[in-house]
Amino acid sequence: MRVTNGPNESVVMVTTGDRTSETDLIDRLRNGDESAFTWLVDTYSPSLKRLALVFVSVDAVAEEVVQETWLAVLTGIGRFEGRSSLKTWLFKILTNRAKTRAVREKRTVRFSELGLEEEDGPAVSPERFLPSDHPSFPGHWSIPPHPWSGVAEQAVLRRETMEVLRRGLEKLPRLQRTVVTLRDVDGWPAHEVCAALELSEANQRVLLHRGRSRLRSILETYFAEDA
Amino acid sequence: MGDDTLREMACQELVEVITDYLEGTLPKSDRARFDAHLATCSGCREYVEQMRALIRLSGSLTAKSIEPETRDSLLRAFQRWRDSQTRL
C-alpha cells in the first residue's frame, strides 16, 4: 500500500481502462488521498449526471443521485474487489440509485417506452433526393449537402458555433442526447454506453445515428445561413 | 443473390447506413457498395466529411458538470470520511 504525504502531493493522471493506474487510484482513494477523489469527481460527474437524467426528470434530483453515488463509493471502496472496472462499478451504483429515485418519483422509465419510439425520421429530408423512380439517378441527391469546407474547423474557435451545437444537443430526445453525449462528447466506447444504458448494440447505434444526423442537419442550416 | 452486392448504393441509403459504416458494423458487402459509391459521389463524400467534422466538434464541447456547491459538499464529505478512517 502506498502512503501519500498530503492532499496535493501529486496530480493524478490516469487514462480510463488502464488497470495498473486504476489499482493505484483505488489505493490512493482508500488511503485518503484527496487529489484522487477530486480527480474522480471531476472526471466522472458530468457523465454520471447525464446518465441520472435518463431516469429522473428533475435536475436537482439528478444532482442528489450523483452525490449519493459518490458517498456510496466512499463507504464501499474498502470492499471493492476490482472484479469490474472502477468505472463500471461507479456507473452501476449510479444506475441503481437513479432507478430507485425514479420509482419514488412514481416515474418508472422503461427504455422500451422512451427509447426507440423517440421521434423517428429519415437522416436527411426526402425532398433533398431524386425520387426512387427517377430514370437515371434514383435516390441520389437533388440538393447535395452545402460544403462546409474548413468552416467547421474554424468553428471550434467560435463560441457561437459551439453554442449552436450545444443547444442542438440539448434539444435531442433524451436517449439520443444521452447516447450522443456519452459517445461523442465524453468519448465512451460503444460497449460501455450499451452497458450503462442497458441497450443492445443495435439500439445504441440507432440512437447515435438519429442524434448525429439531426445535429449535422442543424449545423448545415447554421453554416448555410452564415455563409 | 449477387444483386445486392452489385446494386449501387443510392445517396438516400448511404445517409442511413453512415453510422454503421463509421462504427465498423456495416456488413462487408454493403461496405464495398458504400466505398464504391463514395468514389463517384462528391455530395456523399461531403456528407461523410460533415459527419466526421461533427464528431470532432462534439468532442471539443466541454462537459457540463455538477454544481460547485455539490462538489464542495462532496469534498467536505470526503474529508470527514478520511478522518473517520484514520480514527479506526
mmCIF file of C-alpha atoms in Angstrom:
data_model
loop_
_atom_site.group_PDB
_atom_site.id
_atom_site.type_symbol
_atom_site.label_atom_id
_atom_site.label_comp_id
_atom_site.label_asym_id
_atom_site.label_seq_id
_atom_site.Cartn_x
_atom_site.Cartn_y
_atom_site.Cartn_z
ATOM 1 C CA MET A 1 0.000 0.000 0.000
ATOM 2 C CA ARG A 2 1.214 3.414 -0.846
ATOM 3 C CA VAL A 3 1.045 6.137 1.710
ATOM 4 C CA THR A 4 0.599 9.643 0.487
ATOM 5 C CA ASN A 5 2.005 12.656 2.181
ATOM 6 C CA GLY A 6 -0.752 15.097 1.599
ATOM 7 C CA PRO A 7 -3.718 16.006 -0.482
ATOM 8 C CA ASN A 8 -1.791 17.838 -3.162
ATOM 9 C CA GLU A 9 1.233 15.651 -3.235
ATOM 10 C CA SER A 10 0.758 14.734 -6.841
ATOM 11 C CA VAL A 11 -1.616 15.187 -9.673
ATOM 12 C CA VAL A 12 -3.460 12.051 -10.656
ATOM 13 C CA MET A 13 -3.248 11.261 -14.302
ATOM 14 C CA VAL A 14 -4.960 8.088 -15.340
ATOM 15 C CA THR A 15 -6.452 7.052 -18.567
ATOM 16 C CA THR A 16 -9.611 5.032 -18.232
ATOM 17 C CA GLY A 17 -9.166 1.346 -18.787
ATOM 18 C CA ASP A 18 -5.609 1.298 -17.569
ATOM 19 C CA ARG A 19 -5.729 -1.311 -14.852
ATOM 20 C CA THR A 20 -2.398 -0.541 -13.229
ATOM 21 C CA SER A 21 -3.137 3.099 -12.691
ATOM 22 C CA GLU A 22 -6.657 2.147 -11.710
ATOM 23 C CA THR A 23 -5.329 -0.056 -8.920
ATOM 24 C CA ASP A 24 -3.093 2.799 -7.919
ATOM 25 C CA LEU A 25 -6.034 5.177 -7.942
ATOM 26 C CA ILE A 26 -8.104 2.851 -5.754
ATOM 27 C CA ASP A 27 -5.208 2.513 -3.314
ATOM 28 C CA ARG A 28 -4.835 6.246 -3.105
ATOM 29 C CA LEU A 29 -8.540 6.657 -2.540
ATOM 30 C CA ARG A 30 -8.504 4.095 0.264
ATOM 31 C CA ASN A 31 -5.550 5.888 1.785
ATOM 32 C CA GLY A 32 -7.473 9.107 1.864
ATOM 33 C CA ASP A 33 -5.698 10.905 -0.967
ATOM 34 C CA GLU A 34 -7.969 13.832 -1.688
ATOM 35 C CA SER A 35 -6.487 14.534 -5.115
ATOM 36 C CA ALA A 36 -7.508 11.050 -6.223
ATOM 37 C CA PHE A 37 -11.076 11.681 -5.105
ATOM 38 C CA THR A 38 -11.173 15.133 -6.684
ATOM 39 C CA TRP A 39 -9.903 13.718 -9.949
ATOM 40 C CA LEU A 40 -12.586 11.054 -9.983
ATOM 41 C CA VAL A 41 -15.342 13.514 -9.111
ATOM 42 C CA ASP A 42 -14.263 15.980 -11.778
ATOM 43 C CA THR A 43 -13.765 13.308 -14.409
ATOM 44 C CA TYR A 44 -16.926 11.291 -13.957
ATOM 45 C CA SER A 45 -19.550 13.610 -12.506
ATOM 46 C CA PRO A 46 -20.665 15.074 -15.851
ATOM 47 C CA SER A 47 -21.353 11.612 -17.293
ATOM 48 C CA LEU A 48 -22.918 10.445 -14.044
ATOM 49 C CA LYS A 49 -25.303 13.354 -14.046
ATOM 50 C CA ARG A 50 -26.250 12.864 -17.660
ATOM 51 C CA LEU A 51 -26.953 9.242 -17.003
ATOM 52 C CA ALA A 52 -29.017 10.101 -13.919
ATOM 53 C CA LEU A 53 -31.128 12.434 -16.050
ATOM 54 C CA VAL A 54 -32.163 9.499 -18.185
ATOM 55 C CA PHE A 55 -34.045 8.124 -15.173
ATOM 56 C CA VAL A 56 -35.080 11.144 -13.143
ATOM 57 C CA SER A 57 -36.526 14.241 -14.703
ATOM 58 C CA VAL A 58 -35.550 16.963 -12.254
ATOM 59 C CA ASP A 59 -32.047 18.392 -12.475
ATOM 60 C CA ALA A 60 -31.743 18.828 -8.696
ATOM 61 C CA VAL A 61 -32.720 15.198 -8.127
ATOM 62 C CA ALA A 62 -30.086 14.052 -10.616
ATOM 63 C CA GLU A 63 -27.579 16.156 -8.729
ATOM 64 C CA GLU A 64 -28.567 14.393 -5.493
ATOM 65 C CA VAL A 65 -28.272 10.993 -7.109
ATOM 66 C CA VAL A 66 -24.736 11.835 -8.223
ATOM 67 C CA GLN A 67 -23.901 12.990 -4.724
ATOM 68 C CA GLU A 68 -25.321 9.787 -3.189
ATOM 69 C CA THR A 69 -23.281 7.771 -5.665
ATOM 70 C CA TRP A 70 -20.018 9.348 -4.561
ATOM 71 C CA LEU A 71 -20.894 8.831 -0.913
ATOM 72 C CA ALA A 72 -21.639 5.184 -1.694
ATOM 73 C CA VAL A 73 -18.231 4.953 -3.345
ATOM 74 C CA LEU A 74 -16.588 6.142 -0.154
ATOM 75 C CA THR A 75 -18.431 3.645 2.019
ATOM 76 C CA GLY A 76 -17.925 0.842 -0.490
ATOM 77 C CA ILE A 77 -14.357 1.369 -1.693
ATOM 78 C CA GLY A 78 -12.954 -0.734 1.131
ATOM 79 C CA ARG A 79 -14.955 -3.712 -0.115
ATOM 80 C CA PHE A 80 -14.424 -3.055 -3.818
ATOM 81 C CA GLU A 81 -12.703 -6.123 -5.209
ATOM 82 C CA GLY A 82 -11.925 -4.880 -8.647
ATOM 83 C CA ARG A 83 -13.813 -7.621 -10.431
ATOM 84 C CA SER A 84 -15.253 -4.973 -12.682
ATOM 85 C CA SER A 85 -13.525 -1.733 -13.569
ATOM 86 C CA LEU A 86 -13.939 1.159 -11.188
ATOM 87 C CA LYS A 87 -15.864 2.989 -13.868
ATOM 88 C CA THR A 88 -18.307 0.124 -14.399
ATOM 89 C CA TRP A 89 -18.833 -0.177 -10.662
ATOM 90 C CA LEU A 90 -19.385 3.560 -10.343
ATOM 91 C CA PHE A 91 -21.978 3.688 -13.081
ATOM 92 C CA LYS A 92 -23.725 0.611 -11.726
ATOM 93 C CA ILE A 93 -24.170 2.357 -8.370
ATOM 94 C CA LEU A 94 -25.489 5.441 -10.135
ATOM 95 C CA THR A 95 -27.946 3.497 -12.262
ATOM 96 C CA ASN A 96 -29.324 1.594 -9.277
ATOM 97 C CA ARG A 97 -29.785 4.752 -7.246
ATOM 98 C CA ALA A 98 -31.305 6.682 -10.115
ATOM 99 C CA LYS A 99 -33.787 3.879 -10.737
ATOM 100 C CA THR A 100 -34.753 3.815 -7.065
ATOM 101 C CA ARG A 101 -35.339 7.544 -7.171
ATOM 102 C CA ALA A 102 -37.353 7.246 -10.352
ATOM 103 C CA VAL A 103 -39.633 4.715 -8.667
ATOM 104 C CA ARG A 104 -40.024 7.032 -5.702
ATOM 105 C CA GLU A 105 -40.862 9.818 -8.136
ATOM 106 C CA LYS A 106 -43.522 7.451 -9.465
ATOM 107 C CA ARG A 107 -41.871 7.735 -12.761
ATOM 108 C CA THR A 108 -40.774 4.328 -13.818
ATOM 109 C CA VAL A 109 -38.901 4.617 -17.024
ATOM 110 C CA ARG A 110 -38.729 1.693 -19.350
ATOM 111 C CA PHE A 111 -36.238 2.004 -22.134
ATOM 112 C CA SER A 112 -38.591 0.275 -24.473
ATOM 113 C CA GLU A 113 -41.011 3.125 -23.816
ATOM 114 C CA LEU A 114 -38.771 6.087 -24.291
ATOM 115 C CA GLY A 115 -36.100 4.662 -26.453
ATOM 116 C CA LEU A 116 -36.734 3.743 -29.940
ATOM 117 C CA GLU A 117 -40.121 5.283 -30.368
ATOM 118 C CA GLU A 118 -38.459 8.603 -29.751
ATOM 119 C CA GLU A 119 -39.013 10.695 -32.792
ATOM 120 C CA ASP A 120 -38.301 8.677 -35.836
ATOM 121 C CA GLY A 121 -37.490 10.080 -39.222
ATOM 122 C CA PRO A 122 -35.012 9.994 -42.058
ATOM 123 C CA ALA A 123 -31.480 11.284 -41.533
ATOM 124 C CA VAL A 124 -31.979 13.753 -44.347
ATOM 125 C CA SER A 125 -35.260 15.158 -45.657
ATOM 126 C CA PRO A 126 -36.555 13.094 -48.615
ATOM 127 C CA GLU A 127 -37.042 16.321 -50.552
ATOM 128 C CA ARG A 128 -33.306 16.542 -51.000
ATOM 129 C CA PHE A 129 -33.199 13.352 -53.055
ATOM 130 C CA LEU A 130 -34.435 12.439 -56.511
ATOM 131 C CA PRO A 131 -37.462 10.119 -56.401
ATOM 132 C CA SER A 132 -36.923 6.371 -56.267
ATOM 133 C CA ASP A 133 -38.474 6.024 -59.737
ATOM 134 C CA HIS A 134 -36.107 8.532 -61.289
ATOM 135 C CA PRO A 135 -34.919 7.057 -64.628
ATOM 136 C CA SER A 136 -31.166 7.612 -64.160
ATOM 137 C CA PHE A 137 -30.414 8.595 -60.589
ATOM 138 C CA PRO A 138 -32.997 7.171 -58.194
ATOM 139 C CA GLY A 139 -32.393 8.228 -54.604
ATOM 140 C CA HIS A 140 -29.445 10.433 -55.459
ATOM 141 C CA TRP A 141 -29.001 13.947 -54.176
ATOM 142 C CA SER A 142 -31.114 16.607 -55.834
ATOM 143 C CA ILE A 143 -29.860 19.145 -53.292
ATOM 144 C CA PRO A 144 -26.459 17.858 -52.125
ATOM 145 C CA PRO A 145 -25.004 18.993 -48.817
ATOM 146 C CA HIS A 146 -23.686 22.505 -48.954
ATOM 147 C CA PRO A 147 -19.907 22.189 -48.496
ATOM 148 C CA TRP A 148 -18.576 23.235 -45.112
ATOM 149 C CA SER A 149 -15.022 23.311 -46.497
ATOM 150 C CA GLY A 150 -12.993 24.135 -43.439
ATOM 151 C CA VAL A 151 -15.792 26.168 -41.900
ATOM 152 C CA ALA A 152 -16.254 23.507 -39.258
ATOM 153 C CA GLU A 153 -12.579 23.524 -38.360
ATOM 154 C CA GLN A 154 -12.539 27.242 -37.681
ATOM 155 C CA ALA A 155 -15.865 26.818 -35.956
ATOM 156 C CA VAL A 156 -14.291 25.281 -32.883
ATOM 157 C CA LEU A 157 -12.706 28.617 -32.234
ATOM 158 C CA ARG A 158 -16.029 30.360 -32.439
ATOM 159 C CA ARG A 159 -18.130 30.283 -29.352
ATOM 160 C CA GLU A 160 -21.326 30.832 -31.310
ATOM 161 C CA THR A 161 -20.966 27.629 -33.327
ATOM 162 C CA MET A 162 -20.285 25.578 -30.257
ATOM 163 C CA GLU A 163 -23.341 27.166 -28.669
ATOM 164 C CA VAL A 164 -25.459 26.125 -31.671
ATOM 165 C CA LEU A 165 -24.162 22.591 -31.295
ATOM 166 C CA ARG A 166 -24.750 22.569 -27.557
ATOM 167 C CA ARG A 167 -28.313 23.814 -27.946
ATOM 168 C CA GLY A 168 -28.930 21.270 -30.690
ATOM 169 C CA LEU A 169 -27.741 18.535 -28.374
ATOM 170 C CA GLU A 170 -29.992 19.752 -25.560
ATOM 171 C CA LYS A 171 -32.978 19.618 -27.890
ATOM 172 C CA LEU A 172 -32.456 15.997 -28.868
ATOM 173 C CA PRO A 173 -34.827 13.440 -27.333
ATOM 174 C CA ARG A 174 -33.460 12.208 -24.039
ATOM 175 C CA LEU A 175 -31.946 8.893 -25.038
ATOM 176 C CA GLN A 176 -30.461 10.228 -28.248
ATOM 177 C CA ARG A 177 -28.936 13.085 -26.316
ATOM 178 C CA THR A 178 -27.512 10.751 -23.705
ATOM 179 C CA VAL A 179 -26.023 8.354 -26.226
ATOM 180 C CA VAL A 180 -24.523 11.107 -28.406
ATOM 181 C CA THR A 181 -23.119 12.916 -25.375
ATOM 182 C CA LEU A 182 -21.569 9.842 -23.808
ATOM 183 C CA ARG A 183 -20.117 8.706 -27.117
ATOM 184 C CA ASP A 184 -19.055 11.927 -28.805
ATOM 185 C CA VAL A 185 -18.611 14.472 -26.021
ATOM 186 C CA ASP A 186 -17.333 12.177 -23.278
ATOM 187 C CA GLY A 187 -15.680 9.729 -25.672
ATOM 188 C CA TRP A 188 -17.058 6.483 -24.238
ATOM 189 C CA PRO A 189 -16.724 3.326 -26.317
ATOM 190 C CA ALA A 190 -19.983 1.821 -27.603
ATOM 191 C CA HIS A 191 -19.957 -1.196 -25.303
ATOM 192 C CA GLU A 192 -19.765 0.968 -22.179
ATOM 193 C CA VAL A 193 -22.715 3.052 -23.324
ATOM 194 C CA CYS A 194 -24.689 -0.134 -24.000
ATOM 195 C CA ALA A 195 -23.886 -1.457 -20.530
ATOM 196 C CA ALA A 196 -24.704 1.777 -18.710
ATOM 197 C CA LEU A 197 -27.978 2.331 -20.524
ATOM 198 C CA GLU A 198 -28.897 -1.347 -20.848
ATOM 199 C CA LEU A 199 -29.217 -1.002 -24.577
ATOM 200 C CA SER A 200 -28.481 -3.535 -27.266
ATOM 201 C CA GLU A 201 -25.658 -2.581 -29.596
ATOM 202 C CA ALA A 202 -28.095 -2.200 -32.466
ATOM 203 C CA ASN A 203 -30.326 0.155 -30.491
ATOM 204 C CA GLN A 204 -27.371 2.154 -29.298
ATOM 205 C CA ARG A 205 -26.345 2.654 -32.924
ATOM 206 C CA VAL A 206 -29.845 3.665 -33.984
ATOM 207 C CA LEU A 207 -29.942 6.325 -31.267
ATOM 208 C CA LEU A 208 -26.450 7.529 -32.130
ATOM 209 C CA HIS A 209 -27.389 7.668 -35.797
ATOM 210 C CA ARG A 210 -30.562 9.678 -35.253
ATOM 211 C CA GLY A 211 -28.866 12.073 -32.881
ATOM 212 C CA ARG A 212 -25.834 12.685 -35.060
ATOM 213 C CA SER A 213 -27.927 13.028 -38.211
ATOM 214 C CA ARG A 214 -30.069 15.649 -36.546
ATOM 215 C CA LEU A 215 -27.053 17.583 -35.293
ATOM 216 C CA ARG A 216 -25.423 17.535 -38.707
ATOM 217 C CA SER A 217 -28.547 18.988 -40.213
ATOM 218 C CA ILE A 218 -28.699 21.712 -37.548
ATOM 219 C CA LEU A 219 -25.087 22.675 -38.267
ATOM 220 C CA GLU A 220 -25.679 22.580 -42.008
ATOM 221 C CA THR A 221 -28.526 25.055 -41.635
ATOM 222 C CA TYR A 222 -26.415 27.241 -39.382
ATOM 223 C CA PHE A 223 -23.409 27.281 -41.722
ATOM 224 C CA ALA A 224 -25.654 27.959 -44.716
ATOM 225 C CA GLU A 225 -27.219 30.989 -43.009
ATOM 226 C CA ASP A 226 -23.773 32.080 -42.010
ATOM 227 C CA ALA A 227 -22.272 31.848 -45.471
ATOM 228 C CA MET B 1 -28.032 -13.457 -54.981
ATOM 229 C CA GLY B 2 -25.388 -11.137 -56.255
ATOM 230 C CA ASP B 3 -27.957 -8.458 -56.919
ATOM 231 C CA ASP B 4 -27.383 -6.756 -53.607
ATOM 232 C CA THR B 5 -23.648 -6.683 -53.919
ATOM 233 C CA LEU B 6 -23.840 -5.206 -57.374
ATOM 234 C CA ARG B 7 -26.642 -2.765 -56.791
ATOM 235 C CA GLU B 8 -25.221 0.713 -56.492
ATOM 236 C CA MET B 9 -25.822 2.426 -53.216
ATOM 237 C CA ALA B 10 -28.074 5.449 -53.542
ATOM 238 C CA CYS B 11 -27.252 8.615 -51.629
ATOM 239 C CA GLN B 12 -30.513 8.279 -49.718
ATOM 240 C CA GLU B 13 -29.413 4.852 -48.485
ATOM 241 C CA LEU B 14 -25.891 5.999 -47.676
ATOM 242 C CA VAL B 15 -27.042 8.670 -45.245
ATOM 243 C CA GLU B 16 -28.948 5.987 -43.321
ATOM 244 C CA VAL B 17 -26.086 3.494 -43.017
ATOM 245 C CA ILE B 18 -23.318 6.005 -42.403
ATOM 246 C CA THR B 19 -23.261 5.386 -38.643
ATOM 247 C CA ASP B 20 -22.916 1.636 -39.152
ATOM 248 C CA TYR B 21 -20.120 2.449 -41.585
ATOM 249 C CA LEU B 22 -18.294 4.716 -39.156
ATOM 250 C CA GLU B 23 -18.844 2.245 -36.310
ATOM 251 C CA GLY B 24 -17.369 -0.541 -38.403
ATOM 252 C CA THR B 25 -20.513 -2.654 -38.197
ATOM 253 C CA LEU B 26 -21.682 -2.402 -41.778
ATOM 254 C CA PRO B 27 -21.653 -5.857 -43.435
ATOM 255 C CA LYS B 28 -18.755 -6.362 -45.793
ATOM 256 C CA SER B 29 -20.801 -6.316 -48.991
ATOM 257 C CA ASP B 30 -22.528 -3.082 -48.005
ATOM 258 C CA ARG B 31 -19.213 -1.611 -47.020
ATOM 259 C CA ALA B 32 -17.929 -2.298 -50.510
ATOM 260 C CA ARG B 33 -21.030 -0.667 -52.006
ATOM 261 C CA PHE B 34 -20.556 2.291 -49.666
ATOM 262 C CA ASP B 35 -16.919 2.769 -50.686
ATOM 263 C CA ALA B 36 -17.752 2.324 -54.356
ATOM 264 C CA HIS B 37 -20.429 4.943 -54.112
ATOM 265 C CA LEU B 38 -18.189 7.386 -52.295
ATOM 266 C CA ALA B 39 -15.604 7.107 -55.033
ATOM 267 C CA THR B 40 -18.061 8.553 -57.517
ATOM 268 C CA CYS B 41 -20.218 10.905 -55.464
ATOM 269 C CA SER B 42 -18.887 14.225 -54.217
ATOM 270 C CA GLY B 43 -22.138 15.005 -52.385
ATOM 271 C CA CYS B 44 -21.784 11.899 -50.257
ATOM 272 C CA ARG B 45 -18.077 12.483 -49.693
ATOM 273 C CA GLU B 46 -19.022 15.880 -48.334
ATOM 274 C CA TYR B 47 -21.713 14.269 -46.200
ATOM 275 C CA VAL B 48 -19.263 11.788 -44.661
ATOM 276 C CA GLU B 49 -16.801 14.617 -44.042
ATOM 277 C CA GLN B 50 -19.510 16.630 -42.302
ATOM 278 C CA MET B 51 -20.329 13.704 -40.050
ATOM 279 C CA ARG B 52 -16.682 13.338 -39.119
ATOM 280 C CA ALA B 53 -16.411 17.085 -38.534
ATOM 281 C CA LEU B 54 -19.497 16.939 -36.311
ATOM 282 C CA ILE B 55 -17.955 14.179 -34.217
ATOM 283 C CA ARG B 56 -14.756 16.202 -33.821
ATOM 284 C CA LEU B 57 -16.712 19.316 -32.869
ATOM 285 C CA SER B 58 -18.750 17.368 -30.319
ATOM 286 C CA GLY B 59 -15.509 16.108 -28.829
ATOM 287 C CA SER B 60 -14.436 19.660 -28.135
ATOM 288 C CA LEU B 61 -17.605 20.539 -26.252
ATOM 289 C CA THR B 62 -16.892 20.771 -22.584
ATOM 290 C CA ALA B 63 -18.949 18.541 -20.382
ATOM 291 C CA LYS B 64 -21.330 20.273 -18.026
ATOM 292 C CA SER B 65 -20.530 19.154 -14.537
ATOM 293 C CA ILE B 66 -22.265 19.173 -11.184
ATOM 294 C CA GLU B 67 -22.923 22.391 -9.286
ATOM 295 C CA PRO B 68 -19.933 23.849 -7.418
ATOM 296 C CA GLU B 69 -21.906 23.542 -4.157
ATOM 297 C CA THR B 70 -22.373 19.817 -4.720
ATOM 298 C CA ARG B 71 -18.699 19.441 -5.468
ATOM 299 C CA ASP B 72 -17.730 21.370 -2.335
ATOM 300 C CA SER B 73 -20.002 19.329 -0.138
ATOM 301 C CA LEU B 74 -18.567 16.122 -1.639
ATOM 302 C CA LEU B 75 -15.045 17.232 -0.835
ATOM 303 C CA ARG B 76 -16.106 18.014 2.720
ATOM 304 C CA ALA B 77 -17.742 14.587 2.946
ATOM 305 C CA PHE B 78 -14.502 13.059 1.724
ATOM 306 C CA GLN B 79 -12.505 14.844 4.423
ATOM 307 C CA ARG B 80 -14.934 13.643 7.106
ATOM 308 C CA TRP B 81 -14.720 10.112 5.697
ATOM 309 C CA ARG B 82 -10.917 10.250 5.686
ATOM 310 C CA ASP B 83 -10.825 11.477 9.262
ATOM 311 C CA SER B 84 -13.174 8.735 10.385
ATOM 312 C CA GLN B 85 -10.966 6.182 8.606
ATOM 313 C CA THR B 86 -7.801 7.273 10.403
ATOM 314 C CA ARG B 87 -9.559 7.125 13.753
ATOM 315 C CA LEU B 88 -10.422 3.478 13.195
#
